Coordinates of C-alpha atoms in Angstrom, one line a residue:
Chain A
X57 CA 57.6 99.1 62.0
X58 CA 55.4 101.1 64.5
X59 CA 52.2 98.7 64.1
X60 CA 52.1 96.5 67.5
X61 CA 51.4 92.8 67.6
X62 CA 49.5 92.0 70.1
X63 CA 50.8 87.8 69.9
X64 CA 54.3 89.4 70.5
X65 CA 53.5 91.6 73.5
X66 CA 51.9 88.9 75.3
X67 CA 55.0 86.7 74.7
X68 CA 57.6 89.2 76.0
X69 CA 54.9 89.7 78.8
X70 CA 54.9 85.7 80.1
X71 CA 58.6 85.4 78.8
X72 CA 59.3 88.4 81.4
X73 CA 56.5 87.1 84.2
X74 CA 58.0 83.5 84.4
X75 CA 61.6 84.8 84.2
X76 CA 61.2 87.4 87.0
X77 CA 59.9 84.1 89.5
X78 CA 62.2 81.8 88.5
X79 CA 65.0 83.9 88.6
X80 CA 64.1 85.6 91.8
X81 CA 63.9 82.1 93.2
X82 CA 67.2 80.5 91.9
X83 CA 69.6 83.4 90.4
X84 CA 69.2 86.3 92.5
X85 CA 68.5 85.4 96.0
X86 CA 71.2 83.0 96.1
X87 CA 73.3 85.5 94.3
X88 CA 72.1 88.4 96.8
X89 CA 72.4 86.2 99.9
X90 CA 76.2 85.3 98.8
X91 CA 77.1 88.8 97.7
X92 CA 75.6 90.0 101.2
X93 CA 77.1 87.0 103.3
X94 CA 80.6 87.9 101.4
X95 CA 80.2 91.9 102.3
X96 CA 79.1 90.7 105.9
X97 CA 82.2 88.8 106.5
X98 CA 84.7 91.5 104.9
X99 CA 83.4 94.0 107.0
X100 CA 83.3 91.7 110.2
X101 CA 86.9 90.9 108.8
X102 CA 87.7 94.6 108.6
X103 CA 85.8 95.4 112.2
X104 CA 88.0 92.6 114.0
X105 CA 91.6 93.7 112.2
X106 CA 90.5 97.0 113.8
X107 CA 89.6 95.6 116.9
X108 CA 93.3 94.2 116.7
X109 CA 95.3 96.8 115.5
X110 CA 93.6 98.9 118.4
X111 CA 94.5 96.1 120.7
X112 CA 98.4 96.1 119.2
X113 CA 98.5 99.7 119.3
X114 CA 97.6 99.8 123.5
X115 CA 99.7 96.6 124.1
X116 CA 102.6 99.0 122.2
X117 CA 102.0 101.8 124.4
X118 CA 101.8 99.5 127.5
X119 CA 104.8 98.2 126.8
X120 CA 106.7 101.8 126.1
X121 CA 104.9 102.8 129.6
X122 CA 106.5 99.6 131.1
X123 CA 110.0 100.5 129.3
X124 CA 110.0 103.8 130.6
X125 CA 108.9 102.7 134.2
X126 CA 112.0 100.1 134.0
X127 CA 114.6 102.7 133.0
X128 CA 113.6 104.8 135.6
X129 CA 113.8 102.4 138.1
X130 CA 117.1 101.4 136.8
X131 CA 118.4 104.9 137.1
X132 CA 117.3 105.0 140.4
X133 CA 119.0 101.9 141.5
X134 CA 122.3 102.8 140.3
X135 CA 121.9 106.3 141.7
X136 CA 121.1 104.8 144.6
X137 CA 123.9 102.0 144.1
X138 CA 126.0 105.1 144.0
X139 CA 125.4 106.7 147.0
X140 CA 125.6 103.8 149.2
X141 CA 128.8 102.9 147.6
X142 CA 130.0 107.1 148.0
X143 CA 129.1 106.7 151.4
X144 CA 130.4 103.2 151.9
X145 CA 133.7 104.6 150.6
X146 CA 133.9 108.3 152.7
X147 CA 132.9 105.2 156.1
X148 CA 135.7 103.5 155.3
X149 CA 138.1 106.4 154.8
X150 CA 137.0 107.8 157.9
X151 CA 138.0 104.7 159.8
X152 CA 140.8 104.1 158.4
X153 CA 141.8 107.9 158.9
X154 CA 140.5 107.5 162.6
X155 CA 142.6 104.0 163.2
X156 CA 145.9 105.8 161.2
X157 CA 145.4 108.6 164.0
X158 CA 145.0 106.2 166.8
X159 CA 148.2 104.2 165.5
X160 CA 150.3 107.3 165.2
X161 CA 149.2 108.9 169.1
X162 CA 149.9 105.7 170.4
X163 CA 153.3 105.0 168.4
X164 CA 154.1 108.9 169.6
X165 CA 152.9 108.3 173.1
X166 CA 155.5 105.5 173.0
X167 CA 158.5 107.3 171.8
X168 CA 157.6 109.5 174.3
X169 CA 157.7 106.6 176.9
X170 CA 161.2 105.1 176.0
X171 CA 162.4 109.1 175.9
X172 CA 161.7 109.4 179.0
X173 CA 163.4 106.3 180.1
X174 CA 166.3 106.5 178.4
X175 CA 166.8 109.9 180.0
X176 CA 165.9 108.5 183.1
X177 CA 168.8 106.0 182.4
X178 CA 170.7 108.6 181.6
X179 CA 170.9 110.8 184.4
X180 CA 171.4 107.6 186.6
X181 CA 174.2 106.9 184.5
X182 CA 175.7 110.3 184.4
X183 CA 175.7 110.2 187.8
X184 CA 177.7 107.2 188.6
X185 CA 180.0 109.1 185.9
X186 CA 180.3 111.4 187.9
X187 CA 180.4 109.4 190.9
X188 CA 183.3 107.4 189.4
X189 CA 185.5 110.2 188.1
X190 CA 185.1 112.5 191.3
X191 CA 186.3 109.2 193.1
X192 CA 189.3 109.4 190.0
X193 CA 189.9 112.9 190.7
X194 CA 190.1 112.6 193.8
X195 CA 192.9 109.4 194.1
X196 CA 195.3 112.1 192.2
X197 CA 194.8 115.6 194.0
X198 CA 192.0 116.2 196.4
X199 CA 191.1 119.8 196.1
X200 CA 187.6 121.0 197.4
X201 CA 187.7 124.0 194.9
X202 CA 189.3 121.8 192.1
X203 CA 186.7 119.4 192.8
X204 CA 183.6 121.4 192.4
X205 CA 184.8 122.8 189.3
X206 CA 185.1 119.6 188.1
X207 CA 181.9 118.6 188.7
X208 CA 180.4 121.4 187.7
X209 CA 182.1 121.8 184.3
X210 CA 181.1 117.9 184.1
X211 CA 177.6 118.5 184.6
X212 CA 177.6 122.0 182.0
X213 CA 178.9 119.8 179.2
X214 CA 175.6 117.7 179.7
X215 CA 172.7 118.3 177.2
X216 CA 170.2 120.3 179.1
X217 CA 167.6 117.5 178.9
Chain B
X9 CA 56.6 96.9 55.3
X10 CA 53.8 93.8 54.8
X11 CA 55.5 93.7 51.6
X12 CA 59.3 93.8 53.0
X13 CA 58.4 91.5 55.7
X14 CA 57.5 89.2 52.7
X15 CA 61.0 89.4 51.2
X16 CA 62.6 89.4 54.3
X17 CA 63.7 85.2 53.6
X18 CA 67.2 86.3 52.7
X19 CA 69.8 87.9 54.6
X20 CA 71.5 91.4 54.1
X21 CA 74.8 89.3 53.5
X22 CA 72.6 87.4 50.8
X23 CA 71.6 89.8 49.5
X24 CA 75.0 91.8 48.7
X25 CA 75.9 89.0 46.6
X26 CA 72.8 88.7 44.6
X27 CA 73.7 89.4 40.9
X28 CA 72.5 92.4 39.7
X29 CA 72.4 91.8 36.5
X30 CA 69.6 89.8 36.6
X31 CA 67.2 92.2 37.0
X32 CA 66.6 95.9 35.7
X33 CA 69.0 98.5 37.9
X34 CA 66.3 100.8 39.4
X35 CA 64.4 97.6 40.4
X36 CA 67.4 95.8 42.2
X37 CA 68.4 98.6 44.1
X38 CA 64.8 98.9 45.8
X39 CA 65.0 95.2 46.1
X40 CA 68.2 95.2 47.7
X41 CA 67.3 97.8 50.2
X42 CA 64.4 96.7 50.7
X43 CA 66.0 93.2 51.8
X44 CA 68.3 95.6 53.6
X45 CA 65.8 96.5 56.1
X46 CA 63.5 93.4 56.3
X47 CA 66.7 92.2 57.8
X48 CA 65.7 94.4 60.6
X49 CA 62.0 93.3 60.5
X50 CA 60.1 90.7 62.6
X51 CA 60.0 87.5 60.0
X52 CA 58.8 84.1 60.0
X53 CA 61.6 82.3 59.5
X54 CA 64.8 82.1 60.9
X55 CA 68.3 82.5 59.5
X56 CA 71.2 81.1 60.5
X57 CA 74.6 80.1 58.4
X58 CA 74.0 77.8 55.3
X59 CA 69.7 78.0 55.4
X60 CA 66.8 78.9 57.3
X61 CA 63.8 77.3 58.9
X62 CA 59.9 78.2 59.1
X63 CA 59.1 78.4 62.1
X64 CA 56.1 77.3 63.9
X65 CA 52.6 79.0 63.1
X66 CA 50.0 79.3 65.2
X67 CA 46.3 80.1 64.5
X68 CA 45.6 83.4 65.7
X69 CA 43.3 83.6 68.9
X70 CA 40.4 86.3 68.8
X71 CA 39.9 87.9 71.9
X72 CA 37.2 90.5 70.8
X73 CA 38.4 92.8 68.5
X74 CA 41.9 92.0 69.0
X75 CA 43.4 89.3 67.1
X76 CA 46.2 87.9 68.9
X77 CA 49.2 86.2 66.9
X78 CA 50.8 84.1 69.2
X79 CA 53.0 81.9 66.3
X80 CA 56.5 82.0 66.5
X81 CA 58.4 84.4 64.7
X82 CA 62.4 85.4 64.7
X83 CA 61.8 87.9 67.4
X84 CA 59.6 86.0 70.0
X85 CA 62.8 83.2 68.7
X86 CA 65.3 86.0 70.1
X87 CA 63.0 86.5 73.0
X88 CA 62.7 83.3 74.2
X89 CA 66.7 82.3 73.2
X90 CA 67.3 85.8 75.8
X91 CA 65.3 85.0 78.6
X92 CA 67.1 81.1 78.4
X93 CA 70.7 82.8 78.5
X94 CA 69.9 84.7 81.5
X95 CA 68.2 82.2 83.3
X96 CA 71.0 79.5 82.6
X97 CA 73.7 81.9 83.4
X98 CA 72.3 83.4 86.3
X99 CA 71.7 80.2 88.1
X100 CA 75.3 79.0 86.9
X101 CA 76.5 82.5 88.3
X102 CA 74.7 81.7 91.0
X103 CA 75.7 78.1 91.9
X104 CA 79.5 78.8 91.4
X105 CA 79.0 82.0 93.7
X106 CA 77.6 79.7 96.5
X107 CA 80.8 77.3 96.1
X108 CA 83.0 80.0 95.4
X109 CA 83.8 82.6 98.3
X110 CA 85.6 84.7 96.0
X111 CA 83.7 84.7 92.8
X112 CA 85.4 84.1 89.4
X113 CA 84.3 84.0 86.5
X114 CA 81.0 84.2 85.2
X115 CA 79.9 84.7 88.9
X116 CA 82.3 87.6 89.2
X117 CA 80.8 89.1 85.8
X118 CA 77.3 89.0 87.3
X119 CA 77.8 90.0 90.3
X120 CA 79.8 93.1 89.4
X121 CA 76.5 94.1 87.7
X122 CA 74.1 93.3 90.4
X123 CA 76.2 95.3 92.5
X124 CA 76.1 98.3 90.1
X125 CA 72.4 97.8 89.7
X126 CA 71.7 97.2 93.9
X127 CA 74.0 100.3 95.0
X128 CA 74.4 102.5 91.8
X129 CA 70.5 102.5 90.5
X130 CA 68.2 100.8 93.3
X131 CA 69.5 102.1 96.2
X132 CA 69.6 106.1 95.3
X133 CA 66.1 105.7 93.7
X134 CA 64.5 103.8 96.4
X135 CA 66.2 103.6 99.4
X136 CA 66.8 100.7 101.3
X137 CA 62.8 99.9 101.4
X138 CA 63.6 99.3 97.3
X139 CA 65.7 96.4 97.6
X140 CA 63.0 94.1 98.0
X141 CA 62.2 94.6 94.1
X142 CA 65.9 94.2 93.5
X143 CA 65.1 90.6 91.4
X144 CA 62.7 92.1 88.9
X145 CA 65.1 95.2 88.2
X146 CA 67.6 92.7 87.8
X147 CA 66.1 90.2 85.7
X148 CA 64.5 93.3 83.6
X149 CA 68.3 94.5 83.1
X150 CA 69.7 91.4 81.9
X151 CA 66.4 90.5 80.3
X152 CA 67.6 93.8 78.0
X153 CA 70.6 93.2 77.9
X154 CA 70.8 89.8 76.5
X155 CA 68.5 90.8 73.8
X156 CA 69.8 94.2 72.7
X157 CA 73.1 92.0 72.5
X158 CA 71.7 89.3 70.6
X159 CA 71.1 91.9 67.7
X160 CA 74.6 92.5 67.5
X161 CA 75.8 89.2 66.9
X162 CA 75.6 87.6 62.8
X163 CA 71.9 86.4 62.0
X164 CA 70.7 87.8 65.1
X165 CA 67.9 89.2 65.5
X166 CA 67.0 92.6 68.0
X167 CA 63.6 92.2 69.9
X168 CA 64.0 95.0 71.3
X169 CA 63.9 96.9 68.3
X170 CA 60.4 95.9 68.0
X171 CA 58.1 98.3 69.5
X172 CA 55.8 95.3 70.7
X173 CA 58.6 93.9 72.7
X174 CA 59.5 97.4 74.2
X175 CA 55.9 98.2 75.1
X176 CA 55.2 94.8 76.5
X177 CA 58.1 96.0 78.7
X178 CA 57.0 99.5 79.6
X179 CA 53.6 97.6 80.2
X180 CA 55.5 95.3 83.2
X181 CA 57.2 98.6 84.1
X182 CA 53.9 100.4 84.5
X183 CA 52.4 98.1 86.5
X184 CA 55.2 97.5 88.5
X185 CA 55.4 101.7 89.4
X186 CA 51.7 101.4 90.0
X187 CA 51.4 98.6 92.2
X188 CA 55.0 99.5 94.1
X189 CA 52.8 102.6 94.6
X190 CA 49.8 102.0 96.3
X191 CA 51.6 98.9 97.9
X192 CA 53.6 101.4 99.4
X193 CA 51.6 104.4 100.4
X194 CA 47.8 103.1 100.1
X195 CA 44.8 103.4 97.5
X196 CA 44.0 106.2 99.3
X197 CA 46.7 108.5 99.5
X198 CA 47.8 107.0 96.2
X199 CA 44.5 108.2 94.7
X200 CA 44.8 111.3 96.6
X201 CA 48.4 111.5 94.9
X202 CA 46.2 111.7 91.5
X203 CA 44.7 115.1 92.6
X204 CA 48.2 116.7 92.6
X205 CA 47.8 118.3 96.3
X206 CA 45.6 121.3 94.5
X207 CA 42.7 123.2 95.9
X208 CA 39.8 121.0 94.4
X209 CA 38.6 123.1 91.8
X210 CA 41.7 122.6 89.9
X211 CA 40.9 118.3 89.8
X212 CA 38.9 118.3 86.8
X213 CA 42.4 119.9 85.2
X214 CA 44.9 118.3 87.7
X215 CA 43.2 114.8 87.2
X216 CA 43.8 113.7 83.6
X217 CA 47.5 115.6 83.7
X218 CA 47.9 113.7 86.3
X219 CA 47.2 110.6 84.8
X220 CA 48.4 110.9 81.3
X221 CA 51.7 111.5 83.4
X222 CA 51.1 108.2 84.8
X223 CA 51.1 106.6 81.0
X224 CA 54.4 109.2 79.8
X225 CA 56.6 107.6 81.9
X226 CA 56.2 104.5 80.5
X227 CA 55.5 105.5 77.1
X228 CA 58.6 107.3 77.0
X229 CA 60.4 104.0 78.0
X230 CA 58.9 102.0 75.1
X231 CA 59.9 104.5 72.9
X232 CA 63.4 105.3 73.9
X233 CA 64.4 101.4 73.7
X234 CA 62.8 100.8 70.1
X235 CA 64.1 104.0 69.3
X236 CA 67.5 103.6 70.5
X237 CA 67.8 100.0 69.3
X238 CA 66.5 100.5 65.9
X239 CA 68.8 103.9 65.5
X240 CA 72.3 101.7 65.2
X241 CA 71.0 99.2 63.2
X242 CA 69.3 102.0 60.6
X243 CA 72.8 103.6 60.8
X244 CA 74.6 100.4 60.3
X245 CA 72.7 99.3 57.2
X246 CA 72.8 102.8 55.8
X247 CA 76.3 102.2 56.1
X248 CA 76.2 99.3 53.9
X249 CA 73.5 100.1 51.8
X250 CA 76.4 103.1 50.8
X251 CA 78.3 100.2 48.6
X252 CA 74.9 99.2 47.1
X253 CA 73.7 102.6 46.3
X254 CA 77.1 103.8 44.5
X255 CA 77.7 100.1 43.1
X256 CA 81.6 100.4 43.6
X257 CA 83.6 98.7 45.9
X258 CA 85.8 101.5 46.4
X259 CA 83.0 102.5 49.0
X260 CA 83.4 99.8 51.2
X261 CA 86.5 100.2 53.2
X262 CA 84.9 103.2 54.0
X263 CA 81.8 101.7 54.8
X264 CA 83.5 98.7 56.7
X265 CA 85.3 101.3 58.7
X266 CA 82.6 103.7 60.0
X267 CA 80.2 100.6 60.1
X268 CA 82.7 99.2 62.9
X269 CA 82.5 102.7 64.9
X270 CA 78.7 102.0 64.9
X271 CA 79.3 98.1 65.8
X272 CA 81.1 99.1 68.9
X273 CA 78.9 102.7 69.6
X274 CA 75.8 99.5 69.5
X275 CA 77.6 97.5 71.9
X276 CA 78.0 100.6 74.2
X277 CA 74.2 101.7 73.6
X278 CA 73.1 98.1 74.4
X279 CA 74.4 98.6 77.7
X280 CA 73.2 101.8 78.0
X281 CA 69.8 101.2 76.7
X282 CA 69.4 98.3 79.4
X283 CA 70.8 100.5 82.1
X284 CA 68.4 103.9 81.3
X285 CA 65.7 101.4 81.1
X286 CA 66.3 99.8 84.9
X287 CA 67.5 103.2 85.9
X288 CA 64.0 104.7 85.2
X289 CA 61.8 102.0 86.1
X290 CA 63.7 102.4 89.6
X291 CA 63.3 106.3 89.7
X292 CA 59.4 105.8 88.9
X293 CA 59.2 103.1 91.9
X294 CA 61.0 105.0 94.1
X295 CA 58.7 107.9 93.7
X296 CA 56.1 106.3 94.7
X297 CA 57.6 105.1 97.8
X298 CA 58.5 108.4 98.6
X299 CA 56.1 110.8 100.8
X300 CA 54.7 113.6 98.8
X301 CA 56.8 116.1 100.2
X302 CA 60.3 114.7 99.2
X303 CA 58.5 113.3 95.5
X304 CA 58.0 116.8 94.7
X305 CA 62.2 117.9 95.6
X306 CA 63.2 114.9 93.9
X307 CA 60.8 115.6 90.6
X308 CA 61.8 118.8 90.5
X309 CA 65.9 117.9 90.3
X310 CA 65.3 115.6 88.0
X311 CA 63.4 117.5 85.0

């Protein structure tokens, strides 16, 4: 069992020799070549998905940055919609407040106007009145005293204005 | 052994059936073991299922003393038949890998151990400088392989458990650690190497330790294969040789049983045995691609 053969030795020798070349030359390196061309590509695959999930991740926060931007802007318009509109409103109150004003003097002043004339008319009235009934009184019985206090009873029972 | 290798025509399975009656007790029971373990002997014939050939002598060359056999015999039969299934399978793995961009198959199979054997064994032994002698630790690995399989299967035959094969191996190994290192540091520092760093009154000591640690390595290679390879199969026939020796065949269940633990313990060690073999060879090269300094550390964690 121990004894060594010499004839065997040298077989496994060239079986080994002639096995390592041609193998080398048509097994492994292909074999190598395909097994490094395949981990090349994973890890290029692997590199690029990272390069795109990067990518996705900054578009993301872009577009959050964008989406915050927007809402603020929004907020500002309608607080600025506001405004004008509170201080469209508080203009147009005013005015109206200012015309209702005007209306009203110048209704008063008015009133005040045909006052006046009626009591004008009035007292021009009263006095032809008075005119006529001194000229009544004085068909029946002419009397300076009697007349006076006439007339001036007349003109006491007349409103003050 | 001469004598065993003579009676070594008929297989163990043969053998069981051979009537004992025939012949005195004490006499077949040597000649039943003894076919027992010419089955694990080199022969000149080979077996397979229903007869067996003679196969083809050569006369042997004489180089000097040494006479040098070079005929055919069941072992240089399994050597040959080994080195064919890894050459044909490897370049089919390797044609369907360069089709396929996802391996399948046989591809996948070889490539899950080239992968092992490129980032599990060459790679921590050598470095990346070590991947250039990536094809001869792979065809050495499957070269194993195949044949420490090969003894597994009926009427095989393991060359492996011939020390001639193994040392023929350790040989390639030995040269390939030598030349991997003065390819890779220079004769000079290389023979330098040989002096162990000492002051030089120690070299006449330092020298030939040096150098039969040079020939251990490889020795220790030979020997671990034959040893390993040969340790199942003793086991496994001692198994059977069980029924023979107590004649009953209330033994055998028993001896089925436990010889199936060892089947499958063979199948692991066959891998194993191939691996240790590669995963040595790689530490040895990658020694001597290492600077002194670091060779020393990495020595030193490894004993």
């Amino acid at each position: 069992m121990f004894d060594i053969n010499p004839g065997l030795m040298v077989w496994t020798v060239i079986t080994f020799v002639v096995l390592v070349i041609a193998l080398s030359k048509y097994a492994w390196k292909p074999l190598l070549k395909s097994l490094r061309d395949r981990e090349d590509s994973i890890r290029q695959a692997l590199d690029q998905a990272e390069k795109a999930r990067a990518e996705a991740a900054e578009l993301l926060k872009q577009n959050e940055q964008n989406l915050v931007k927007a809402e603020e802007e929004y907020q500002k318009i309608i607080r600025e919609g506001k405004t004008f509109a509170e201080k469209l409103k508080e203009e147009v109150v005013a005015k109206a407040h200012q015309q209702a004003q005007r209306e009203i003097q110048r209704a008063k002043e008015e009133i005040q106007r045909d006052v006046d004339a009626a009591k004008q008319q009035l007292r021009s009235e009263v006095a032809d009145l008075a005119v006529l009934a001194a000229g009544k009184i004085l068909d029946e019985t002419l009397d300076a005293r009697k007349h006076k206090k006439i007339v001036d009873s007349f003109l006491n029972q007349l409103p003050n204005s | 052994m001469v004598d065993t290798l003579k009676h070594a025509a008929v297989s163990a399975a043969d053998t069981i059936h051979v009537p004992a009656a025939h012949v005195a007790a004490e006499h077949a029971e040597k000649f039943e073991f003894s076919h027992l373990l010419a089955h694990m002997q080199n022969s000149k014939t080979l077996e397979f299922p229903g007869g067996h050939i003679d196969l083809p002598q050569f006369p042997p060359i004489h180089l000097g003393s040494v006479t040098i056999d070079l005929s055919m015999s069941k072992h240089v039969f399994f050597l040959l038949l080994s080195a064919l299934f890894v050459a044909v399978f490897a370049i089919y793995a390797a044609n369907r890998n360069r089709k396929n961009i996802i391996p399948k198959g046989i591809g996948n199979l070889f490539e899950i151990f080239i992968v092992f054997i490129r980032d599990e064994v060459a790679l921590p032994n050598m470095g990346p400088g070590g991947l250039k002698y990536l094809p001869f630790l792979l065809t050495l690995f499957f070269f194993i392989l195949i044949m420490n399989l090969l003894g597994l299967i009926p009427y095989g035959a393991t060359s492996t458990a011939n020390i001639s094969v193994t040392a023929a191996l350790a040989f390639v190994a030995f040269i390939m650690i030598q030349a991997v290192a003065i390819r890779e540091q220079g004769v000079a520092h290389y023979l330098a190497h040989l002096t162990g760093g000492v002051h030089w009154s120690m070299w006449p000591i330092m020298i030939p330790v040096e150098i039969l640690g040079l020939f251990t390595k490889p020795f220790a290679l030979c020997i671990r294969l034959f040893a390993n390879m040969n340790g199942g199969h003793i086991v496994l026939l001692a198994l059977i040789g069980l029924v023979l020796l107590f004649r009953s065949v209330i033994v055998a269940p028993l001896s089925v049983v436990f010889s199936v633990g060892v089947l499958m313990l063979e199948l692991f060690v066959a891998f194993l045995q191939a691996y240790i073999f590669v995963m040595l060879t790689s530490l040895f090269m990658g020694f001597g691609m290492q600077s002194e300094h670091t060779e020393e550390d990495a020595e030193h964690s490894h004993s």
